[in-house]
Coordinates of C-alpha atoms and ligand atoms in Angstrom, one line a residue:
M1 CA -10.4 -30.9 36.9
H2 CA -8.3 -28.1 38.3
Y3 CA -9.8 -25.3 36.3
N4 CA -13.1 -23.6 36.5
R5 CA -14.9 -25.6 33.9
R6 CA -18.0 -23.5 33.8
K7 CA -16.1 -20.3 33.1
F8 CA -13.9 -22.0 30.7
I9 CA -16.8 -23.4 28.7
S10 CA -18.5 -20.0 28.6
F11 CA -15.3 -18.5 27.3
V12 CA -14.6 -21.1 24.6
G13 CA -18.1 -21.8 23.6
K14 CA -17.3 -25.4 22.7
L15 CA -14.9 -27.8 24.2
S16 CA -13.6 -29.1 21.0
I17 CA -14.3 -28.9 17.3
G18 CA -11.8 -31.5 16.3
A19 CA -10.0 -29.3 13.8
V20 CA -7.2 -26.8 13.7
I21 CA -8.7 -23.4 13.5
A22 CA -5.9 -20.9 13.8
P23 CA -5.0 -19.3 10.5
Q24 CA -1.6 -20.8 9.5
F25 CA -0.3 -17.5 8.2
L26 CA -0.6 -16.0 11.7
T27 CA 1.5 -18.7 13.2
S28 CA 4.8 -17.4 11.8
C29 CA 3.8 -13.8 12.6
G30 CA 3.3 -14.5 16.3
N31 CA -0.2 -13.2 16.8
L32 CA -1.6 -16.7 17.3
T33 CA -0.2 -20.1 17.1
T34 CA -1.9 -23.2 15.7
P35 CA -3.2 -25.4 18.5
T36 CA -2.6 -29.1 17.9
K37 CA -4.5 -30.5 20.8
N38 CA -7.9 -30.0 22.3
F39 CA -8.2 -28.9 25.9
K40 CA -9.8 -32.2 26.9
D41 CA -6.5 -33.8 26.1
I42 CA -4.6 -31.8 28.7
S43 CA -2.8 -34.1 31.2
K44 CA -3.6 -33.9 34.9
K45 CA 0.0 -33.0 35.6
R46 CA -0.2 -30.0 33.3
L47 CA -3.4 -28.8 34.8
K48 CA -1.8 -29.0 38.3
E49 CA 1.0 -26.8 37.0
L50 CA -1.4 -24.4 35.5
S51 CA -3.4 -24.2 38.7
K52 CA -0.3 -23.0 40.5
L53 CA 0.3 -20.1 38.1
T54 CA -0.9 -17.0 39.9
L55 CA -1.5 -13.9 37.9
K56 CA -1.5 -10.9 40.2
G57 CA -3.1 -8.0 38.5
I58 CA -2.7 -4.3 39.3
N59 CA -5.3 -1.9 40.8
P60 CA -6.8 1.0 38.8
S61 CA -4.5 4.0 38.9
K62 CA -4.5 7.7 38.0
K63 CA -0.7 7.8 37.9
D64 CA 0.9 9.5 34.9
D65 CA 3.0 6.5 33.9
L66 CA 2.9 3.1 32.2
L67 CA 2.4 0.8 35.1
L68 CA 2.8 -3.0 34.7
A69 CA 1.9 -6.1 36.7
K70 CA 4.6 -7.9 38.5
G71 CA 6.5 -10.1 36.0
L72 CA 6.3 -7.6 33.2
N73 CA 8.7 -4.8 32.1
Y74 CA 8.8 -2.5 29.1
H75 CA 11.1 -0.5 26.9
S76 CA 10.3 2.1 24.2
V77 CA 10.8 1.0 20.7
I78 CA 10.0 4.2 18.8
K79 CA 8.2 7.5 19.7
W80 CA 6.7 10.4 17.9
G81 CA 9.4 12.5 16.1
D82 CA 12.1 9.8 16.2
K83 CA 14.2 9.8 13.0
I84 CA 13.8 6.6 10.9
N85 CA 16.2 7.7 8.1
A86 CA 17.7 10.9 6.7
K87 CA 14.4 12.4 5.6
D88 CA 11.6 10.8 7.6
T89 CA 10.4 10.8 11.2
F90 CA 7.9 8.6 13.1
G91 CA 4.3 10.0 13.0
F92 CA 1.8 10.9 15.7
N93 CA -0.7 8.9 17.7
N94 CA 0.5 5.4 17.0
D95 CA -2.3 2.8 17.0
F96 CA -2.3 -0.7 15.3
T97 CA 1.1 -2.5 15.3
C98 CA 2.0 -5.5 13.2
F99 CA 5.4 -7.3 13.1
I100 CA 6.4 -9.6 10.2
P101 CA 9.8 -11.3 10.5
L102 CA 12.0 -11.0 7.4
D103 CA 13.0 -14.6 7.8
D104 CA 10.5 -17.1 9.4
N105 CA 13.4 -18.8 11.2
N106 CA 14.5 -15.6 12.9
P107 CA 11.8 -14.1 15.1
K108 CA 14.1 -11.3 16.3
D109 CA 14.5 -9.4 13.0
G110 CA 11.7 -8.0 11.0
L111 CA 9.4 -5.2 9.8
L112 CA 7.2 -3.3 12.2
W113 CA 4.1 -1.5 10.8
V114 CA 2.6 1.2 12.9
N115 CA -0.7 3.1 12.2
H116 CA -0.7 6.9 12.9
E117 CA -4.4 7.5 13.5
Y118 CA -4.8 11.3 14.0
V119 CA -2.9 14.3 15.2
N120 CA -3.3 16.6 18.2
P121 CA -2.8 20.0 16.4
L122 CA -1.5 21.6 19.6
F123 CA 1.6 19.3 19.5
V124 CA 1.9 18.7 15.8
S125 CA 1.1 21.9 14.0
N126 CA 1.0 24.4 16.8
Y127 CA -2.6 25.1 16.1
N128 CA -4.8 25.7 19.2
K129 CA -8.3 24.4 18.7
Y130 CA -9.6 26.9 21.3
N131 CA -8.7 29.7 18.8
T132 CA -11.2 30.6 16.2
I133 CA -8.6 31.5 13.4
A134 CA -8.4 29.2 10.4
K135 CA -5.6 26.6 10.0
T136 CA -2.9 27.6 7.5
K137 CA -1.7 25.4 4.6
A138 CA 1.6 24.9 6.3
Q139 CA -0.1 23.7 9.4
V140 CA -2.3 21.2 7.4
D141 CA 0.9 20.0 5.6
K142 CA 2.5 19.2 9.0
E143 CA -0.6 17.3 10.1
M144 CA -0.8 15.4 6.8
Y145 CA 2.8 14.2 7.3
N146 CA 2.1 12.9 10.8
V147 CA -0.7 10.5 10.0
G148 CA -0.8 7.3 7.9
G149 CA 1.8 4.7 8.9
T150 CA 5.4 3.8 9.4
I151 CA 7.4 0.8 8.4
V152 CA 10.6 0.3 10.3
R153 CA 13.0 -2.6 10.5
I154 CA 13.5 -3.6 14.2
K155 CA 15.9 -6.1 15.8
E156 CA 16.0 -7.6 19.2
E157 CA 19.4 -7.8 20.8
N158 CA 20.0 -8.7 24.5
G159 CA 16.3 -8.5 25.1
I160 CA 15.9 -5.0 23.7
W161 CA 14.1 -4.1 20.5
N162 CA 15.9 -1.3 18.5
V163 CA 15.0 0.4 15.3
V164 CA 17.6 -0.3 12.6
Q165 CA 18.4 3.3 11.6
N166 CA 18.5 4.2 7.9
D167 CA 17.5 0.6 6.9
A168 CA 16.3 0.5 3.3
Y169 CA 12.9 -0.8 4.4
N170 CA 12.3 2.2 6.7
R171 CA 9.6 4.4 5.2
R172 CA 6.6 6.6 5.8
I173 CA 3.2 6.4 4.3
T174 CA 1.4 9.7 4.8
A175 CA -1.8 11.6 3.8
K176 CA 0.1 12.6 0.7
T177 CA 1.3 9.2 -0.6
P178 CA -0.4 8.2 -3.9
I179 CA -2.4 5.0 -3.4
A180 CA -4.1 2.9 -6.2
L181 CA -7.7 1.8 -6.0
N182 CA -8.2 -2.0 -6.4
W183 CA -11.4 -1.6 -8.5
D184 CA -12.5 -1.6 -12.1
F185 CA -14.2 1.8 -12.0
P186 CA -12.9 5.2 -11.0
I187 CA -14.2 6.9 -7.8
K188 CA -14.9 10.6 -8.1
G189 CA -12.9 10.4 -11.4
K190 CA -9.8 8.8 -10.0
T191 CA -8.2 5.3 -10.1
S192 CA -5.4 6.4 -7.8
V193 CA -6.0 8.8 -4.9
I194 CA -3.9 10.9 -2.5
G195 CA -3.0 9.5 0.9
T196 CA -4.4 7.6 3.8
N197 CA -5.4 9.0 7.2
S198 CA -7.4 8.0 10.3
N199 CA -5.5 4.7 10.4
C200 CA -7.0 3.0 13.4
S201 CA -6.6 -0.7 13.7
G202 CA -5.7 -3.2 11.0
G203 CA -4.6 -6.7 10.3
I204 CA -2.4 -9.0 8.3
T205 CA -3.1 -10.9 5.1
P206 CA -2.3 -14.6 4.5
W207 CA 0.3 -13.4 1.9
K208 CA 2.0 -11.4 4.6
T209 CA 1.2 -7.8 3.8
F210 CA -0.1 -5.1 6.2
I211 CA -3.7 -4.1 6.4
T212 CA -4.5 -0.6 7.8
C213 CA -8.0 0.7 8.2
E214 CA -9.3 4.3 7.6
E215 CA -11.6 5.2 10.5
N216 CA -12.8 8.7 11.2
Y217 CA -11.8 10.2 7.8
D218 CA -14.7 12.7 8.0
G219 CA -12.7 14.5 10.7
F220 CA -10.2 15.4 8.0
W221 CA -12.1 15.5 4.7
G222 CA -15.7 16.0 5.8
E223 CA -18.5 13.8 4.4
T224 CA -21.0 13.7 1.6
K225 CA -24.5 13.7 3.0
Y226 CA -27.7 12.8 1.0
D227 CA -31.1 14.3 1.6
E228 CA -34.4 12.6 1.1
F229 CA -34.3 13.3 -2.6
N230 CA -30.8 11.7 -2.8
K231 CA -29.2 15.2 -3.3
P232 CA -25.6 15.4 -2.0
S233 CA -24.1 18.1 0.1
H234 CA -20.8 18.5 1.9
V235 CA -20.5 18.3 5.7
P236 CA -17.3 20.1 6.6
S237 CA -14.5 18.4 8.5
Y238 CA -13.3 19.3 12.0
N239 CA -9.6 19.5 11.0
Q240 CA -10.2 21.8 8.0
W241 CA -7.9 19.9 5.6
E242 CA -10.4 20.3 2.7
N243 CA -9.9 24.1 2.9
H244 CA -6.4 23.6 1.4
Y245 CA -6.7 20.4 -0.6
D246 CA -9.6 19.5 -2.8
Y247 CA -9.8 15.7 -2.2
P248 CA -13.3 14.1 -2.0
P249 CA -14.3 12.2 1.2
E250 CA -15.1 9.3 -1.1
H251 CA -11.4 8.6 -1.5
Y252 CA -11.2 7.7 2.2
G253 CA -12.9 5.2 4.6
W254 CA -11.4 2.1 3.0
V255 CA -9.3 -0.9 3.9
V256 CA -5.7 -0.2 2.7
E257 CA -3.1 -2.9 2.0
V258 CA 0.6 -2.1 2.3
N259 CA 3.4 -4.2 0.9
P260 CA 6.0 -4.3 3.6
K261 CA 8.9 -4.7 1.2
D262 CA 8.4 -1.7 -1.0
G263 CA 5.6 0.4 0.7
S264 CA 3.3 0.2 -2.3
A265 CA -0.3 0.4 -1.2
Q266 CA -3.9 -0.2 -2.6
K267 CA -7.4 0.6 -1.3
H268 CA -9.8 -2.4 -1.4
I269 CA -13.1 -0.9 -2.6
A270 CA -15.0 -4.3 -2.6
L271 CA -14.9 -4.3 1.2
G272 CA -17.0 -1.2 1.4
R273 CA -16.6 2.3 2.9
F274 CA -17.3 3.4 6.5
A275 CA -15.5 4.3 9.7
Y276 CA -13.2 1.2 9.5
E277 CA -11.9 0.1 12.8
C278 CA -10.2 -3.1 11.7
C279 CA -10.1 -6.0 9.2
T280 CA -9.4 -9.5 10.3
L281 CA -8.7 -12.0 7.6
F282 CA -9.1 -15.8 7.4
E283 CA -7.9 -18.0 4.5
L284 CA -10.2 -20.9 3.6
E285 CA -8.8 -24.3 2.5
D286 CA -9.4 -23.4 -1.1
K287 CA -7.4 -20.1 -0.5
R288 CA -10.5 -17.9 -0.8
V289 CA -10.4 -15.2 1.9
V290 CA -12.9 -14.1 4.5
A291 CA -12.5 -10.6 5.9
Y292 CA -14.4 -9.5 9.0
T293 CA -14.7 -5.7 9.4
A294 CA -16.5 -3.2 11.7
D295 CA -17.8 0.3 11.5
D296 CA -17.0 2.1 14.7
R297 CA -19.9 4.6 15.0
N298 CA -23.0 4.5 17.2
D299 CA -25.6 2.1 15.7
E300 CA -23.4 1.0 12.8
H301 CA -22.7 -2.5 11.6
L302 CA -20.5 -5.6 11.4
Y303 CA -19.5 -6.8 7.9
K304 CA -17.7 -9.7 6.2
F305 CA -16.4 -10.0 2.7
I306 CA -16.1 -13.5 1.2
S307 CA -13.9 -13.7 -1.9
S308 CA -14.9 -15.8 -4.9
K309 CA -11.3 -16.3 -6.0
P310 CA -8.2 -17.4 -4.1
G311 CA -6.4 -14.5 -2.5
S312 CA -8.7 -11.8 -3.9
L313 CA -9.9 -8.8 -2.0
K314 CA -11.7 -7.6 -5.1
E315 CA -13.8 -10.5 -6.5
G316 CA -16.4 -11.6 -4.0
T317 CA -19.4 -10.4 -2.0
L318 CA -19.7 -8.0 0.9
Y319 CA -22.2 -9.0 3.6
V320 CA -23.6 -7.1 6.6
A321 CA -24.8 -8.7 9.8
N322 CA -28.3 -9.0 11.1
T323 CA -27.3 -10.3 14.5
I324 CA -30.9 -10.8 15.7
K325 CA -31.7 -13.3 12.9
G326 CA -28.1 -14.5 12.6
E327 CA -27.9 -13.7 8.9
W328 CA -25.3 -12.3 6.6
L329 CA -27.0 -10.0 4.1
A330 CA -25.4 -9.5 0.7
L331 CA -24.7 -5.9 -0.3
D332 CA -25.1 -7.0 -3.9
W333 CA -26.7 -4.5 -6.3
D334 CA -27.3 -7.1 -9.1
N335 CA -29.4 -9.3 -6.9
Q336 CA -31.0 -6.9 -4.4
P337 CA -33.9 -5.0 -5.9
L338 CA -34.0 -2.7 -2.8
L339 CA -30.5 -1.6 -3.6
K340 CA -31.2 -1.2 -7.3
S341 CA -34.0 1.2 -6.6
K342 CA -31.8 3.5 -4.5
F343 CA -28.2 3.3 -6.0
K344 CA -27.0 3.5 -9.5
D345 CA -24.5 0.7 -9.4
Q346 CA -22.4 -1.6 -7.1
T347 CA -19.7 1.1 -6.7
E348 CA -22.3 3.5 -5.2
V349 CA -23.5 0.7 -2.9
L350 CA -19.9 0.2 -1.6
I351 CA -19.3 4.0 -1.2
R352 CA -22.5 4.4 0.7
A353 CA -22.4 1.0 2.5
R354 CA -24.0 2.4 5.7
E355 CA -27.1 3.5 3.9
A356 CA -27.3 0.2 1.8
S357 CA -26.9 -1.8 5.0
K358 CA -29.8 -0.1 6.7
I359 CA -32.0 -0.7 3.6
L360 CA -31.3 -4.5 3.9
G361 CA -32.1 -4.6 7.7
A362 CA -28.6 -4.7 9.2
T363 CA -28.6 -4.7 13.0
P364 CA -27.4 -1.4 14.6
L365 CA -24.6 -2.2 17.1
N366 CA -22.9 -0.3 19.9
R367 CA -19.8 0.9 18.1
P368 CA -18.1 -2.3 16.9
E369 CA -14.4 -2.0 17.2
D370 CA -11.8 -4.7 17.0
I371 CA -12.4 -8.3 15.8
E372 CA -10.3 -11.4 16.6
I373 CA -10.8 -15.1 15.8
D374 CA -10.4 -17.4 18.7
P375 CA -7.7 -19.8 17.6
I376 CA -9.2 -22.7 19.5
S377 CA -12.9 -22.5 19.1
G378 CA -13.0 -20.6 15.8
N379 CA -15.6 -18.2 17.3
I380 CA -15.3 -14.5 16.4
F381 CA -15.1 -11.9 19.1
I382 CA -16.0 -8.3 18.5
T383 CA -15.7 -5.4 21.0
L384 CA -18.8 -3.2 21.2
T385 CA -17.1 -0.3 23.0
N386 CA -20.1 1.8 24.1
N387 CA -23.2 3.6 22.8
K388 CA -23.8 6.5 25.2
P389 CA -27.0 7.9 23.6
K390 CA -28.5 4.4 24.2
G391 CA -27.3 4.3 27.8
D392 CA -24.5 1.8 27.2
Y393 CA -21.5 3.4 28.9
H394 CA -19.3 0.4 29.4
G395 CA -19.7 -1.7 26.3
S396 CA -19.4 -5.5 25.9
I397 CA -17.8 -8.2 23.8
L398 CA -20.0 -9.9 21.2
K399 CA -19.4 -13.6 20.2
I400 CA -20.3 -14.9 16.7
E401 CA -20.4 -18.6 16.1
E402 CA -20.6 -19.3 12.3
K403 CA -22.9 -22.1 11.3
N404 CA -21.0 -25.4 11.3
N405 CA -17.8 -23.4 12.2
A406 CA -17.6 -22.4 8.5
F407 CA -16.2 -18.9 8.0
D408 CA -18.0 -18.6 4.7
A409 CA -21.4 -19.5 6.2
L410 CA -24.3 -17.2 5.7
N411 CA -25.9 -17.9 9.0
F412 CA -24.5 -17.6 12.6
K413 CA -25.4 -17.3 16.2
A414 CA -24.6 -14.1 18.1
S415 CA -24.4 -13.8 21.9
T416 CA -22.8 -11.5 24.5
Y417 CA -19.6 -13.0 25.8
L418 CA -18.8 -10.4 28.4
V419 CA -20.1 -7.0 29.5
G420 CA -18.1 -4.1 30.7
G421 CA -18.8 -2.4 34.0
E422 CA -17.8 -2.5 37.7
E423 CA -18.6 -6.2 38.1
N424 CA -16.0 -7.2 35.5
G425 CA -13.6 -4.4 36.2
F426 CA -13.3 -2.8 32.8
S427 CA -15.1 -0.3 30.6
C428 CA -15.1 0.5 26.9
P429 CA -13.2 -2.5 25.4
D430 CA -11.4 -1.6 22.2
N431 CA -8.5 -3.7 20.9
L432 CA -8.3 -7.5 21.3
A433 CA -5.5 -10.0 20.8
F434 CA -5.3 -13.8 21.4
D435 CA -1.8 -14.9 22.4
M436 CA -0.1 -18.1 21.4
S437 CA -2.1 -20.1 24.0
G438 CA -5.5 -18.6 23.4
N439 CA -5.5 -16.2 26.3
L440 CA -7.5 -13.1 25.4
W441 CA -5.9 -9.6 25.9
I442 CA -8.2 -6.5 25.9
T443 CA -7.4 -2.8 25.9
S444 CA -9.9 -0.2 27.0
D445 CA -10.7 3.2 25.5
M446 CA -12.6 5.5 27.9
S447 CA -12.5 8.9 26.3
G448 CA -10.0 11.4 27.8
S449 CA -12.7 13.9 28.5
S450 CA -14.6 11.6 30.8
M451 CA -11.9 9.5 32.5
N452 CA -11.3 10.3 36.2
K453 CA -14.1 12.8 36.2
A454 CA -16.4 13.1 39.1
G455 CA -20.0 12.6 38.1
K456 CA -19.1 10.5 35.1
P457 CA -19.6 6.7 35.0
Y458 CA -15.9 6.0 34.5
L459 CA -14.5 7.3 37.8
S460 CA -13.8 4.0 39.5
F461 CA -11.9 2.6 36.4
K462 CA -9.3 5.4 36.6
N463 CA -6.8 5.3 33.6
N464 CA -7.2 3.2 30.5
S465 CA -5.6 -0.2 30.8
L466 CA -4.6 -3.5 29.3
F467 CA -6.4 -6.7 30.6
V468 CA -5.9 -10.4 30.1
I469 CA -8.4 -13.2 30.5
P470 CA -6.5 -16.4 31.1
R471 CA -7.9 -19.5 29.4
L472 CA -6.9 -22.1 31.8
G473 CA -5.7 -22.4 35.4
K474 CA -7.5 -21.1 38.5
D475 CA -7.8 -17.6 37.1
A476 CA -9.6 -18.9 33.9
G477 CA -12.2 -16.5 32.8
K478 CA -11.2 -13.7 35.1
V479 CA -10.5 -10.2 33.8
I480 CA -7.1 -9.2 35.1
R481 CA -5.7 -5.7 34.8
V482 CA -2.0 -6.0 33.8
A483 CA -1.1 -2.5 32.6
S484 CA -2.3 1.0 33.3
A485 CA -1.7 3.9 30.8
P486 CA -0.3 7.3 31.4
T487 CA -2.6 10.3 31.9
D488 CA -5.3 10.7 29.1
A489 CA -3.7 7.9 27.1
E490 CA -5.2 4.7 25.5
L491 CA -3.3 1.5 25.0
T492 CA -3.8 0.2 21.5
G493 CA -2.4 -2.2 18.9
P494 CA -1.4 -5.2 21.0
W495 CA 0.6 -7.7 18.8
F496 CA 2.8 -10.6 19.9
S497 CA 6.2 -11.3 18.5
P498 CA 6.6 -14.7 16.7
D499 CA 8.3 -16.3 19.7
G500 CA 5.5 -15.1 22.1
K501 CA 8.1 -13.3 24.3
T502 CA 7.2 -9.7 23.4
L503 CA 4.0 -7.9 23.4
F504 CA 4.2 -4.8 21.2
L505 CA 1.8 -2.1 22.4
S506 CA 1.0 1.5 21.4
V507 CA 0.6 4.2 24.0
Q508 CA -1.6 6.6 22.2
H509 CA -2.5 10.2 23.0
P510 CA -0.8 10.7 26.4
G511 CA -1.6 14.2 27.6
E512 CA -4.4 14.6 25.1
Q513 CA -6.3 17.0 27.3
T514 CA -3.4 19.5 27.4
K515 CA -4.5 23.1 26.7
D516 CA -1.1 24.7 27.2
L517 CA 2.1 23.2 25.9
K518 CA 4.0 24.6 28.9
N519 CA 1.8 22.8 31.3
P520 CA 0.9 19.4 29.7
T521 CA -1.4 17.0 31.6
S522 CA 1.2 14.2 31.0
K523 CA 5.0 14.2 30.5
W524 CA 5.3 10.5 29.7
P525 CA 7.6 9.0 28.4
F526 CA 9.6 11.5 30.4
D527 CA 12.2 12.3 27.7
K528 CA 14.3 15.5 27.5
D529 CA 11.5 17.5 25.7
N530 CA 9.3 17.4 28.7
I531 CA 6.1 16.9 26.7
P532 CA 4.0 13.7 26.2
K533 CA 4.8 11.6 23.2
P534 CA 2.9 8.7 21.6
T535 CA 5.2 5.7 21.8
V536 CA 5.3 2.1 20.8
V537 CA 6.7 -0.1 23.6
A538 CA 7.8 -3.7 23.9
I539 CA 6.5 -5.4 26.9
K540 CA 8.4 -8.5 28.1
G541 CA 8.8 -10.6 31.2
D542 CA 8.1 -13.8 33.0
L543 CA 4.4 -13.3 33.0
I544 CA 4.1 -13.2 29.2
E545 CA 6.5 -16.1 28.8
K546 CA 4.7 -18.2 31.4
M547 CA 1.3 -17.6 29.8
N548 CA 2.6 -18.5 26.4
R549 CA 4.9 -21.3 27.4
L550 CA 3.0 -23.0 30.2
H551 CA -0.3 -22.8 28.3
Q552 CA 1.2 -23.7 25.0
I553 CA -1.1 -26.3 23.7
E554 CA 1.5 -28.3 21.8
N555 CA 3.5 -28.8 24.9
F556 CA 0.7 -29.9 27.2
N557 CA 1.2 -33.6 26.8
K558 CA 5.0 -33.6 26.6
Ligands
FEO1 FE1 -9.9 4.5 16.5 FE2 -12.5 2.9 16.9 O1 -10.9 3.4 17.5
CA2 CA1 -9.6 1.5 18.3
CA3 CA1 -11.9 3.4 20.4

């Protein structure tokens, strides 16, 4: 054997399960490809080739630039403020990206969805948070326009991805777009609500629509808090939007599905309400759907929804994880007396999913962020980014093995796959992506206020970065830094093109610590405006192609 078998096994968890695991619907969208061979079938010749593939990473850096490992290059696809048609512009703080080709036979022409998570008021609405004056309605309106998401048609020509200007598919979804609720009962009197915001990570459905997740909605609309007598009160937001618009917090904190073709959207109430990081779906053989989701707040939980009907994100049961006992606990008002005694119906259980979870004994986790399913082993990987009050500064990656590899199982085994820290060279893991060959890509999210600061535990890691863990070859299992972000930025939303030759990546919040627009902490991407701009880039190059092609499992025995 030419690869480090011990590391490989600890990565994969099982050498073979004898079945194709990767969701078929992801194959044509590029995020994963369906493996047809088990690793044990790899020929000696191929292993020899793999052992020669050297992956030279980069060192940690404080440079205000997007630095890449040898064998990679990038170009900008779209950045904040760019026009997409006569009336609309690209929003702020791009996060999750998802590319769906218009025609499965042409991987170079399709629709790109991009989340716009939040705004930096200094750049977007000229509001300085260091002032004590209240935000005006006009300022809030600008901010509401710059969150949500963007759909743009993009095409690759001569190796460069360009936005098709004024394409009929180009559109914005903002904090003012009407969105239907996929539920039989109104929420705070409404069956359709206004807007989406805090769109962090997301996913793709088996029927090829975009999923975008509402994370820190309380920063814009506040939150309803309940005292010991179950009496509600409003906790005000940080961004003061509710001072100008009377929209209840209960309308936010959901999973939102967007139709790429017409931009119509719906919020899936059955999946529960919390600070949604992501939603990763798997279609079972009988077409029922399993959706793994996570609540990114200290000591919150991991969830999964199992539908009872094919293709439904409404009919089914929401479960929360007890990772100690390895049990999925049903958040089911009808069958849980403990929930019946506290909440008036299932709708209230879903709106107050955090409280319901704790009543049932869900395990508190260290800020669960992104979730991806390993296309080869079928194990589920979840980043636990950190939990500073508990002394976890560097986070870890959790592995879930469902009983009998069944995604609708109600029992599982949880273990730690990898811990952050100096030994492994990364801290605060956030987004995950498996490429076409099952290599794992990880982005980090150390907060801007503590990166590169003396006396903080993040000093040696320097700027946030992108890492890859090769699956095979002599580097198998190593964490290799392949990109370093500009000053204050975080790299988010990694997504592979269907041919595996492009990695779309968001550069979010460069220059976030800026206090004075005339003296920004970053000027990346160095355009004529001389201010930092959140930007989606396309990363290409030999390194990505080699990892996808050389490791491509279908080709191993050819
Ligand atoms: Fe928006 Fe949990 O990252
Ligand atoms: Ca995130
Ligand atoms: Ca994060």
